[in-house]
Coordinates of C-alpha atoms in Angstrom, one line a residue:
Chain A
X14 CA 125.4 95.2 91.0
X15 CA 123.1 94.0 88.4
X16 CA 121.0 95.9 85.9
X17 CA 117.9 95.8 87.6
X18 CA 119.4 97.4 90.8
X19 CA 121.2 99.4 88.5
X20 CA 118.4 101.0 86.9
X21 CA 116.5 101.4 90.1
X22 CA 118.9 103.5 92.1
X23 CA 119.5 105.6 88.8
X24 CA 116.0 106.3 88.6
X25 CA 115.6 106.8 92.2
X26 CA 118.7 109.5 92.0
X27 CA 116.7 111.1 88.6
X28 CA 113.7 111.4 90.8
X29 CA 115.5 112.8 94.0
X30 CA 117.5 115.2 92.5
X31 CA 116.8 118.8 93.8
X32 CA 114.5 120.7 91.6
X33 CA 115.8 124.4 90.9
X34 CA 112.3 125.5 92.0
X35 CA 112.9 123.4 95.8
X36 CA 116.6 124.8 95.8
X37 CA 115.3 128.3 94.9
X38 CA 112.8 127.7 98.0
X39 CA 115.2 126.6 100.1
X40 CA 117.5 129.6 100.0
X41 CA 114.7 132.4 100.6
X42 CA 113.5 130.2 104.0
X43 CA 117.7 130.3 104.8
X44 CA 117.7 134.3 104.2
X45 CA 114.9 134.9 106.6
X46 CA 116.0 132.3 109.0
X47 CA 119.9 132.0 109.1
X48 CA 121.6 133.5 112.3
X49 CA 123.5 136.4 110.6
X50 CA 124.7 138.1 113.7
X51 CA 125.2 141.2 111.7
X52 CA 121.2 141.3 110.7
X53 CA 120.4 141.0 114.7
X54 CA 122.5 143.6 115.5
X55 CA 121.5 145.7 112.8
X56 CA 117.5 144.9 113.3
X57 CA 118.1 145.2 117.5
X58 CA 117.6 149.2 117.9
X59 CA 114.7 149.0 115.4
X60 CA 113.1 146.8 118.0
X61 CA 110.3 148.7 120.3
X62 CA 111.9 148.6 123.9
X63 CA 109.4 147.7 127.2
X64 CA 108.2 151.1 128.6
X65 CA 108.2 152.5 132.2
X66 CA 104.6 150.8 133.2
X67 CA 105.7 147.6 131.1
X68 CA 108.7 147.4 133.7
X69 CA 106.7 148.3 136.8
X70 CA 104.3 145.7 136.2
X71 CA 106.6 143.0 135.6
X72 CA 108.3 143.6 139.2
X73 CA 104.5 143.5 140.4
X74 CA 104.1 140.6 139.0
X75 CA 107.6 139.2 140.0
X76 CA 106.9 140.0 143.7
X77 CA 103.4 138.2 143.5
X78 CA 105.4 134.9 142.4
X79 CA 107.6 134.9 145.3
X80 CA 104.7 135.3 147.9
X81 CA 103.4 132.2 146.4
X82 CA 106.1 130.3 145.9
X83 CA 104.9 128.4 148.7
X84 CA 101.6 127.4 147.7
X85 CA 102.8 126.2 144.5
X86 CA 104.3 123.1 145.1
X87 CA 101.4 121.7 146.0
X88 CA 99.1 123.0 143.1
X89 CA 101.1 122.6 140.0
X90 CA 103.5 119.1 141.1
X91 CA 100.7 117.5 142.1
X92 CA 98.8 117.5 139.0
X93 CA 102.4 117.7 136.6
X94 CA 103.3 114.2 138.0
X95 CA 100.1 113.1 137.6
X96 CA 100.1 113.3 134.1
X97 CA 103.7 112.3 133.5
X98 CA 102.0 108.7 135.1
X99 CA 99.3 109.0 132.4
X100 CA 102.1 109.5 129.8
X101 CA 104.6 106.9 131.0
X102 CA 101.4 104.5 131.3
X103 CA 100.5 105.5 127.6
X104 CA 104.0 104.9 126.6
X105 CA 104.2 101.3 128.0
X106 CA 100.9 100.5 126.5
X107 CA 101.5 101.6 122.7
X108 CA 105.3 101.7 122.3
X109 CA 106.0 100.3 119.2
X110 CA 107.4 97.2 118.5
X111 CA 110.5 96.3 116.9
X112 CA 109.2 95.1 113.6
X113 CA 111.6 92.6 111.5
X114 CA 111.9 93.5 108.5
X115 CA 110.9 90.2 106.3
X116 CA 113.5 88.3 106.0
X117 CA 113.2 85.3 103.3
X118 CA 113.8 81.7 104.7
X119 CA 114.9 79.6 101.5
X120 CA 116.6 76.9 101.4
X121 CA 115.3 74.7 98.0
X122 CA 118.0 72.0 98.5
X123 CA 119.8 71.1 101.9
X124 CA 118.8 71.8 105.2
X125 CA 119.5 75.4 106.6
X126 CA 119.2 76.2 110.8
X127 CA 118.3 80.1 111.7
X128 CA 118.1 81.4 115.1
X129 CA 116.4 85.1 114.6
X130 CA 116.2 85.4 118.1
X131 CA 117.5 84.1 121.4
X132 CA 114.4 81.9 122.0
X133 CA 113.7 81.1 118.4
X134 CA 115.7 78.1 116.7
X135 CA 114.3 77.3 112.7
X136 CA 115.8 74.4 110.4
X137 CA 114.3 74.2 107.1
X138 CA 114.2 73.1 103.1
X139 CA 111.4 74.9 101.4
X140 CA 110.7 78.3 101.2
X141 CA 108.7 81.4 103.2
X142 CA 109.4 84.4 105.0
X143 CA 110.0 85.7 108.9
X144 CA 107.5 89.0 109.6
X145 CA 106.1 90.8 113.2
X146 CA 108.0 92.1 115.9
X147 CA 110.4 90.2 118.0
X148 CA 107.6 89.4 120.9
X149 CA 105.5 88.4 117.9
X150 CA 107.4 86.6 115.2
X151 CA 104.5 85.3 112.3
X152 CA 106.4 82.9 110.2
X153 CA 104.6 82.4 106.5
X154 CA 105.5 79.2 105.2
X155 CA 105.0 78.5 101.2
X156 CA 106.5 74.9 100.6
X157 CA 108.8 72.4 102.5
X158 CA 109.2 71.4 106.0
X159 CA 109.9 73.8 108.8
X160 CA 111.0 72.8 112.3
X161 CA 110.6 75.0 115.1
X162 CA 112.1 75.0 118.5
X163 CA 110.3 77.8 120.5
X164 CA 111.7 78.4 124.7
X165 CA 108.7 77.7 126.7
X166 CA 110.1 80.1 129.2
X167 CA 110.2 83.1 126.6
X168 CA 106.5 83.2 126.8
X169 CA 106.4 84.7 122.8
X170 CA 103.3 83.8 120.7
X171 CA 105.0 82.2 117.5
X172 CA 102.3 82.0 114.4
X173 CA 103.0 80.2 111.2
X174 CA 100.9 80.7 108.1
X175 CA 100.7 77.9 105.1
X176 CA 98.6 77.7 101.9
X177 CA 96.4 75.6 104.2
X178 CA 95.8 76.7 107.3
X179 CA 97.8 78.6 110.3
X180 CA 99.6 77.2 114.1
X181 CA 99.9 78.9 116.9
X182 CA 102.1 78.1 119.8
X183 CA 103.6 79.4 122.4
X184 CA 106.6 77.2 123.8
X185 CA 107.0 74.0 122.0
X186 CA 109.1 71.3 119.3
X187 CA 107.0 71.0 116.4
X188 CA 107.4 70.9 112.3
X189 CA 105.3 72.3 109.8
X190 CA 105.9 70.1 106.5
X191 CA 103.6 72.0 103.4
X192 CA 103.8 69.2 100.8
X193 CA 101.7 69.1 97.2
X194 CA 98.7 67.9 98.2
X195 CA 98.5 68.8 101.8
X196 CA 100.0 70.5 105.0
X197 CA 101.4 68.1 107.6
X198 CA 101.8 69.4 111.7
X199 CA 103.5 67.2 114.1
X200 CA 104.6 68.2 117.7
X201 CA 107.5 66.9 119.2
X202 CA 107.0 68.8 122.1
X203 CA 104.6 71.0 124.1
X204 CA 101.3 72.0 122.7
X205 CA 100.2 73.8 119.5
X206 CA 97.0 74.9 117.8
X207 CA 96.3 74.4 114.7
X208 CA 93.7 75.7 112.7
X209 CA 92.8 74.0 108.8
X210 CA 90.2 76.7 108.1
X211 CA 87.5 77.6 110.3
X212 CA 88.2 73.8 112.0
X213 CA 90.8 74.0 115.0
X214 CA 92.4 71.4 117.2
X215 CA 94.8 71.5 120.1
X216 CA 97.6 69.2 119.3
X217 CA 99.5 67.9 122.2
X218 CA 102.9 66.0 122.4
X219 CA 103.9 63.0 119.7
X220 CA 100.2 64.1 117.7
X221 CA 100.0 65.3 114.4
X222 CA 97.5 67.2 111.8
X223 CA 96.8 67.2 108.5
X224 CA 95.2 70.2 106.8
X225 CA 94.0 69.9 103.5
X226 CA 94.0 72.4 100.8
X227 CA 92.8 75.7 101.9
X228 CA 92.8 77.5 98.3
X229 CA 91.3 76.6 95.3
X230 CA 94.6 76.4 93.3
X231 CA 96.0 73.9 96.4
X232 CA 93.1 71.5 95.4
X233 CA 94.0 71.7 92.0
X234 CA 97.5 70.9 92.9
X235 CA 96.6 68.3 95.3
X236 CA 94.1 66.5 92.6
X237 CA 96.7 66.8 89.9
X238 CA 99.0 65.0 92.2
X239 CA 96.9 62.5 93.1
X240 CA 96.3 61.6 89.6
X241 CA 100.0 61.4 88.7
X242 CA 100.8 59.1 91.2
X243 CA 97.7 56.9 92.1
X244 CA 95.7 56.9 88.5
X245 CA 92.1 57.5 88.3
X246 CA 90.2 56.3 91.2
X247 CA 86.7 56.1 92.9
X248 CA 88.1 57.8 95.8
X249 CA 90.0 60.8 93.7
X250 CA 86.4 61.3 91.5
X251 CA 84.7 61.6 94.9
X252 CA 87.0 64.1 95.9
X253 CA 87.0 65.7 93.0
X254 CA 83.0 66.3 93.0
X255 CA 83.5 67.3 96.4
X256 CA 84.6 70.7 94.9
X257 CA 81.5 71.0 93.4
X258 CA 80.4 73.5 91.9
X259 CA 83.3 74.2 90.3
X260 CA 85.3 77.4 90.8
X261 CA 86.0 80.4 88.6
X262 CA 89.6 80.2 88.4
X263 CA 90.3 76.6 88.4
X264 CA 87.0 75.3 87.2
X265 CA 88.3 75.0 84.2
X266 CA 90.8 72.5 84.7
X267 CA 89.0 70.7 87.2
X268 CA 86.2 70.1 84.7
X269 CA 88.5 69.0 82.1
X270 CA 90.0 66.6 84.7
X271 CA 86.0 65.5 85.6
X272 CA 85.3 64.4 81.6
X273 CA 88.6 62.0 81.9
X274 CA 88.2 60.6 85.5
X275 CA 85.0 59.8 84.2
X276 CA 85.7 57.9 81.2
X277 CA 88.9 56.6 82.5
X278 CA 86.4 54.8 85.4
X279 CA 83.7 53.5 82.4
X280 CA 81.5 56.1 83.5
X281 CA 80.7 56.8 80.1
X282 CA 77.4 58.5 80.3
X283 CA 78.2 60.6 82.6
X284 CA 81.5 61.4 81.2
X285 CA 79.4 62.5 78.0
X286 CA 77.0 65.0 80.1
X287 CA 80.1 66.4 81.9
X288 CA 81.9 67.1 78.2
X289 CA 78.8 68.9 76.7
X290 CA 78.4 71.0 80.3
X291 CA 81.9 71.4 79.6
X292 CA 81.8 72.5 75.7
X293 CA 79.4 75.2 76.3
X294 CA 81.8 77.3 78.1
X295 CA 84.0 79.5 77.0
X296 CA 87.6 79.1 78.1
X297 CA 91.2 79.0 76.4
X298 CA 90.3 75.4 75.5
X299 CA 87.4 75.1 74.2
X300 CA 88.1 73.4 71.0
X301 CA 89.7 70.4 73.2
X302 CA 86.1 70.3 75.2
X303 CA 84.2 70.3 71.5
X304 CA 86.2 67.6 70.2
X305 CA 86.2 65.6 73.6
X306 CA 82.3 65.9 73.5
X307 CA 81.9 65.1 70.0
X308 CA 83.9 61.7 70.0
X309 CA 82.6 60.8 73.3
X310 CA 78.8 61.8 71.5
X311 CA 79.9 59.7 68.6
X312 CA 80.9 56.6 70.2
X313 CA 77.8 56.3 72.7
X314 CA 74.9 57.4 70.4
X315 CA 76.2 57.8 66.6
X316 CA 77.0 61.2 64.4
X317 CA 73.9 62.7 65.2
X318 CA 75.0 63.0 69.1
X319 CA 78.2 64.5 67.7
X320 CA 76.8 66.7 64.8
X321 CA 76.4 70.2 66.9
X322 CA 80.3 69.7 68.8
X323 CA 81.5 69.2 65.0
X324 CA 79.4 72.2 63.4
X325 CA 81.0 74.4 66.5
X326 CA 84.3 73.1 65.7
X327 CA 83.8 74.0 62.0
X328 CA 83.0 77.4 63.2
X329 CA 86.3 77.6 65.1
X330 CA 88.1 76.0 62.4
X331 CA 89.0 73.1 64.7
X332 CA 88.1 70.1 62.5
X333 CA 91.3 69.3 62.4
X334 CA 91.1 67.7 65.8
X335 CA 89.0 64.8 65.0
X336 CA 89.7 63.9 61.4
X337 CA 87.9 60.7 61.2
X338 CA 84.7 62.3 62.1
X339 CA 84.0 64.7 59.2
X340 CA 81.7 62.4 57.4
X341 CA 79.0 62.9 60.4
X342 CA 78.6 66.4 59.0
X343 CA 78.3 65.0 55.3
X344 CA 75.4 62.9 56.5
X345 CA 73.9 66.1 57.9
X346 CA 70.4 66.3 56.1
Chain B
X9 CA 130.5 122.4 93.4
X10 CA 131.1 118.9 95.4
X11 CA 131.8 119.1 99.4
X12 CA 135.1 117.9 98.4
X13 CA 135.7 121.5 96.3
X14 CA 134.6 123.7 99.2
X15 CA 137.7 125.9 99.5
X16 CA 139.1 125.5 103.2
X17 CA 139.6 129.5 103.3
X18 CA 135.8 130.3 102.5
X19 CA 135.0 127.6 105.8
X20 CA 137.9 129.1 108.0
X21 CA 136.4 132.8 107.1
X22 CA 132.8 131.7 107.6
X23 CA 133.8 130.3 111.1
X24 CA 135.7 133.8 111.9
X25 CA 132.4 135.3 110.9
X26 CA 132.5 136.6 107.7
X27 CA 129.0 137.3 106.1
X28 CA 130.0 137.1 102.7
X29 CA 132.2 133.8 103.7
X30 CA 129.3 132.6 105.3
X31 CA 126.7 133.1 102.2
X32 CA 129.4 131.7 100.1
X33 CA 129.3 128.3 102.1
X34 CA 125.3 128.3 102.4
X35 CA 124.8 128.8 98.4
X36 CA 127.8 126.0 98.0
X37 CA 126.0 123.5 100.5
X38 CA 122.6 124.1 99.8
X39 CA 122.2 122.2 96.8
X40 CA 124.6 119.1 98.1
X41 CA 122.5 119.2 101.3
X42 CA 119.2 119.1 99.7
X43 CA 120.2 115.9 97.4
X44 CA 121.8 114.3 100.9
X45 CA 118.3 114.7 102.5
X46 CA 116.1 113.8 99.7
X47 CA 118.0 110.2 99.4
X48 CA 118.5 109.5 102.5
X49 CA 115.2 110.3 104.1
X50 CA 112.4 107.9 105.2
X51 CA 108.8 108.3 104.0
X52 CA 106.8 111.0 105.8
X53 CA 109.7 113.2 106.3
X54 CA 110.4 116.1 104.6
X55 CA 113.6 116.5 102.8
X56 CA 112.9 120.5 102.2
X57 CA 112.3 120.6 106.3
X58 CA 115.7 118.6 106.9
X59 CA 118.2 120.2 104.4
X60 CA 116.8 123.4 106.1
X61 CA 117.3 122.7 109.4
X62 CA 120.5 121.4 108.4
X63 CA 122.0 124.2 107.2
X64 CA 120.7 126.2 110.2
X65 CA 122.0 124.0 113.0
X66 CA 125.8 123.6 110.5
X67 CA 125.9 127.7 110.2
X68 CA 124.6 128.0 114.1
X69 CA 127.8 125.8 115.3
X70 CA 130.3 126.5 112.7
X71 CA 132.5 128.4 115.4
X72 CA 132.8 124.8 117.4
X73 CA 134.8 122.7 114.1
X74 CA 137.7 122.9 115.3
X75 CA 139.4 121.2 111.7
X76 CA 138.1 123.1 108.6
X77 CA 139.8 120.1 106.5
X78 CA 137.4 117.6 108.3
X79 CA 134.0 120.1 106.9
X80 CA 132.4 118.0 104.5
X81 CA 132.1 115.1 107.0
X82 CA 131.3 117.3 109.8
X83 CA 128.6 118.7 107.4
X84 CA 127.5 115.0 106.4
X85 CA 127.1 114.2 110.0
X86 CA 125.0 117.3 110.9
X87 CA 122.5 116.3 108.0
X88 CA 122.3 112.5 109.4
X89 CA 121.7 113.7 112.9
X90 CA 119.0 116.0 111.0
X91 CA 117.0 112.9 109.8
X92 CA 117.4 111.3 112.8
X93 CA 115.6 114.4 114.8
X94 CA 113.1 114.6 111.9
X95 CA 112.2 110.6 111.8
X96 CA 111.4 110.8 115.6
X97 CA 109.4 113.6 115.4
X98 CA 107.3 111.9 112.1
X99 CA 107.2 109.3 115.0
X100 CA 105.6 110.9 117.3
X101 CA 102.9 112.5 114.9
X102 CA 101.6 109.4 114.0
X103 CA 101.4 108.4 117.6
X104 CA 100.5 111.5 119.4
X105 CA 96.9 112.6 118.7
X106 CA 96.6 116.7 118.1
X107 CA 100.0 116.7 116.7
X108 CA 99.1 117.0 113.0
X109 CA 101.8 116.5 110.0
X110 CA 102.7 120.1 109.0
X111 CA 100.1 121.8 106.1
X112 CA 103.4 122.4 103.9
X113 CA 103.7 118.6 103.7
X114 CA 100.6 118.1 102.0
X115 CA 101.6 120.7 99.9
X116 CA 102.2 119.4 96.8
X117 CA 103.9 122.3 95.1
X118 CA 106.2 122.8 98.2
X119 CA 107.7 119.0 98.1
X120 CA 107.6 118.3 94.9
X121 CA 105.5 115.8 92.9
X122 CA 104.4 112.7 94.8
X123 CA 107.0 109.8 94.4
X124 CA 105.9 107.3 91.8
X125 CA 105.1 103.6 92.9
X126 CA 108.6 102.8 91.8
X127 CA 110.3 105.3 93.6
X128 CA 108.1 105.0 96.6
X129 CA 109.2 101.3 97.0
X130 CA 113.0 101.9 96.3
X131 CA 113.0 104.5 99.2
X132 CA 111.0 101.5 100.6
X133 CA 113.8 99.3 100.2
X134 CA 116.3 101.8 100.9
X135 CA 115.4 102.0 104.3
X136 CA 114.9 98.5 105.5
X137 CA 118.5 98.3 105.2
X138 CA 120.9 98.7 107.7
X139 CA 121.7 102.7 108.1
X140 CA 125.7 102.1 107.5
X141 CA 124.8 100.2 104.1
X142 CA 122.3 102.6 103.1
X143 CA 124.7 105.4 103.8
X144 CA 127.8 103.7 101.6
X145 CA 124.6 102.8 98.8
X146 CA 123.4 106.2 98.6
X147 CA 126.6 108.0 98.6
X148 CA 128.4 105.6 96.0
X149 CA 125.7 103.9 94.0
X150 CA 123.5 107.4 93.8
X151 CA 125.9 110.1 94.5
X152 CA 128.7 108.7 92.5
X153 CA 131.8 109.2 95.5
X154 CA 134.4 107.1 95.5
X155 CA 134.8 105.0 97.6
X156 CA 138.0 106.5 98.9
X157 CA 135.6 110.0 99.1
X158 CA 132.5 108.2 101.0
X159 CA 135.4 107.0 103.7
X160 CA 136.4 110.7 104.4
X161 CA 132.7 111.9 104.4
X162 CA 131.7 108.5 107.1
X163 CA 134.8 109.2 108.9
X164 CA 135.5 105.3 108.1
X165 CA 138.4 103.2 106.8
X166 CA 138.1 102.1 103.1
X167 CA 137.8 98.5 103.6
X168 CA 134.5 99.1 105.4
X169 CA 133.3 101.3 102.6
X170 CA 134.0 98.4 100.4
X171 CA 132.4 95.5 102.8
X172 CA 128.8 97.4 103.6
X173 CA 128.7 98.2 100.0
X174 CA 128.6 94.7 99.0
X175 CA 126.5 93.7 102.0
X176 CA 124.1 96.3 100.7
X177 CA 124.5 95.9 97.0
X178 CA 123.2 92.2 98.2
X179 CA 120.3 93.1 100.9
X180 CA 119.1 95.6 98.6
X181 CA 118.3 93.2 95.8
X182 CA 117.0 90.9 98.4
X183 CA 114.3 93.9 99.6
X184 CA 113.9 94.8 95.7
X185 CA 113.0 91.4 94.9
X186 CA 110.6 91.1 97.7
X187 CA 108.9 94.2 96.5
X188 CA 107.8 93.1 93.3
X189 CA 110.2 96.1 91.9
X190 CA 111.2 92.9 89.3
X191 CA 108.3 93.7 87.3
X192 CA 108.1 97.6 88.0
X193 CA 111.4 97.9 87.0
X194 CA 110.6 96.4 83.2
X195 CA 107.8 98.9 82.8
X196 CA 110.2 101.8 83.5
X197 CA 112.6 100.2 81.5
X198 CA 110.0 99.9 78.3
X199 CA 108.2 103.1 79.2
X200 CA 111.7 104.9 79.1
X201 CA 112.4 102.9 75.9
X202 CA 109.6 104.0 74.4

């Protein structure tokens, strides 16, 4: 067992061991409620006894229950079965389901093949995780390609969840492939919904979807990979502004990405409007922004374009990024 | 004093109904059941509740072991069975309106202190594993019997013992892992450090 398991069930015995206090508890509830036949018998004469009328009225009352033994049947069955429908209708209605407990599916290198359940077949490489009951199965998929072979017969609504979007089938061949940059569907056989979004289609046999990234964190994934492997492009600017305005959390990089696409393309203008934008916020990076801004300044329009990047990055002690433009601040009037 | 130290004479004398006997046996137990329960008990149960019912339903059909030897896992047996009672009735609270969770429950002095995150998601993990592997966990890994010791409590040969313990050792840092106790388990370890 390793440490970490280690040290949980240590601390899970520390914090389970019986306080004196509980213990202590514990025995006074045992002493007034163990069966100690001597107690009984020594309490039993101590115990008021039923009295003459007590006795006469219980044979009364006795008696009364056997005229009406009769009627009975008819007054108290009646309504008893009644509600044991009610209950066993109840009970149908909201018994529980047999919940899996998540169980991972990982498989980062070769091909693995699960069947959770009769009806169910999974083969996969990637990584996710099996949830919901057994006439529910919801399947959350993080990476890789899933394929799933689902018994039309069974009838079971199968959902699968990716970083981009969800399917649901019930009955069908189909594999879910969540790549970089987007989330592939393709049906062998049957038919599936999937929904990128708020936009759904119905997908029918040998058809196939594409969902693109449905977090802000999968776009920056997916640009980043576009620019690895294709190089700055019209197309990948265009998407890129697409996400405009940028977001909080990846805004950041995305801008940073914006200033080079830019001047990677000759767009050099605009690539100098986007590095200023980009220098007046604050951000782990900021000195790179300043200094991007100040030599892109420097090159379109002179030192004087550059002057305020340069004062900023003497204030952060950041001159040393761009050397060979000191002497625009000793020009400074 | 472990089950294992009972003294067969005190069980044989409780059984013929000796009171002393008997109190003997309830003071010895009391303690061991309690710990059973509170480790082996889902959320929403009450250990206190359990261990006392426990002991109750043991002392109420002491007469009927017919092998005072076999006690301690006759004892172990009655406390499982206890749980199992207990969890169906927590069942049925949450599912039957009117039927309210006892007040004592809420009662913070009578159960104790609430379980801390950490603790809460161990027991968490506890429980999604399979009862026999939670059983040889709790009673090895926790308790500290052998595993010669947890095979005469669970009635089971060793080699069992030995195979769900490494099945659960496994599953357990699977459902650890999945619970994000990675992280809570480095703050406990610092905090305690420090």
């Amino acid at each position: 067992m390793n440490r970490r398991d280690e040290e949980l069930l240590r601390a899970f015995g520390e914090a389970t061991e019986p306080r004196d206090a509980q213990l202590d508890r514990l025995r006074r509830r045992m002493q007034a409620s163990a069966p100690s036949p001597s107690a009984a018998k020594a309490l039993l004469p101590l115990l008021p006894g039923p009295s003459v009328e007590q006795l006469h009225s219980l044979r009364l009352r006795l008696e009364r229950s056997r005229t009406s033994a009769a009627r009975r049947p008819v007054r108290i069955v009646l309504p008893t079965m009644a509600l044991l429908a009610a209950a066993a209708v109840l009970l149908f209605l909201f018994w529980p389901q047999s919940q899996f407990s998540p169980q991972p599916l990982a498989a980062p290198s070769e091909s693995v093949t699960v069947q959770p359940m009769d009806e169910l077949r999974l083969s996969y490489v990637g990584e996710g995780e099996l949830h919901g009951t057994a006439s529910e199965p919801l399947i959350r998929w993080d990476w890789g390609r899933i394929e799933v072979a689902l018994e039309p017969e069974a009838g079971i609504p199968l959902e699968i969840r990716t970083p981009d979007g969800y399917v649901q089938v019930v009955g069908t061949q189909f594999s879910v492939d969540v790549g970089t940059t987007e989330t592939t569907v393709a049906v062998s056989e049957g038919r599936v919904l999937v929904a990128c979004g708020a936009d759904t289609a119905l997908l029918e046999t040998g058809q196939s979807r594409t969902c693109l990234p449905g977090t802000d964190a999968r776009w920056l994934t997916r640009i980043n990979a576009r620019y690895a492997s294709e190089g700055a492009t019209e197309e990948l600017l265009a998407e890129l502004h697409d996400q405009q305005p940028y977001p909080e959390g990846t805004g950041y990089e995305l801008r940073r990405l914006d200033v080079e696409l830019l001047s990677q393309l000759g767009h050099f203008d605009e690539a100098l409007l986007a590095a200023e934008a980009f220098a007046e916020l604050d951000g782990p990076r900021r000195q790179e922004a300043l200094a991007g801004a100040a030599a892109l300044g420097h090159a379109l329009h002179g030192c004087e374009r550059a002057r305020p990047h340069l004062l900023e990055l003497r204030k952060l002690d950041q001159l040393g990024l761009v050397p060979e433009l000191t002497p625009c601040l000793e020009e400074a009037p | 004093m472990g089950v294992f130290d009972l003294p067969q004479h005190v069980v044989a004398s409780a059984q013929a109904g000796d009171p002393a006997a008997r109190d003997e046996l309830t003071e010895a137990c009391l303690p061991l059941v309690m710990r059973w329960s509170s480790r082996l008990c889902p959320s929403g149960v009450d250990p206190e509740d359990v261990a006392h019912d426990a002991l109750v339903r043991a002392l109420t059909a002491l007469p009927s072991l017919r092998d005072p030897a076999r006690f301690p896992a006759w004892l172990y047996r009655t406390v499982t069975r206890t749980i199992g009672a207990h969890r169906r009735r927590a069942w049925l609270r949450r599912w039957v309106p009117g039927l309210e969770p006892d007040e004592r429950e809420a009662d913070e002095e009578s159960s104790g202190p609430r379980d801390s995150m950490l603790i809460q998601r161990v027991r968490e993990a506890l429980q999604a594993l399979p009862e026999p592997q939670r059983e040889v966990l709790v009673l090895c890994e926790i308790e500290g019997y052998t595993t010669q010791q947890a095979a005469e409590l669970l009635e089971i040969p060793q080699g069992t013992v030995k195979s769900r313990m490494r099945l659960g050792r496994e599953r357990f840092a699977r459902e650890a892992h999945i619970r994000g106790l990675d992280h809570l388990v480095e703050r406990h370890i610092a905090r305690r450090g420090g």
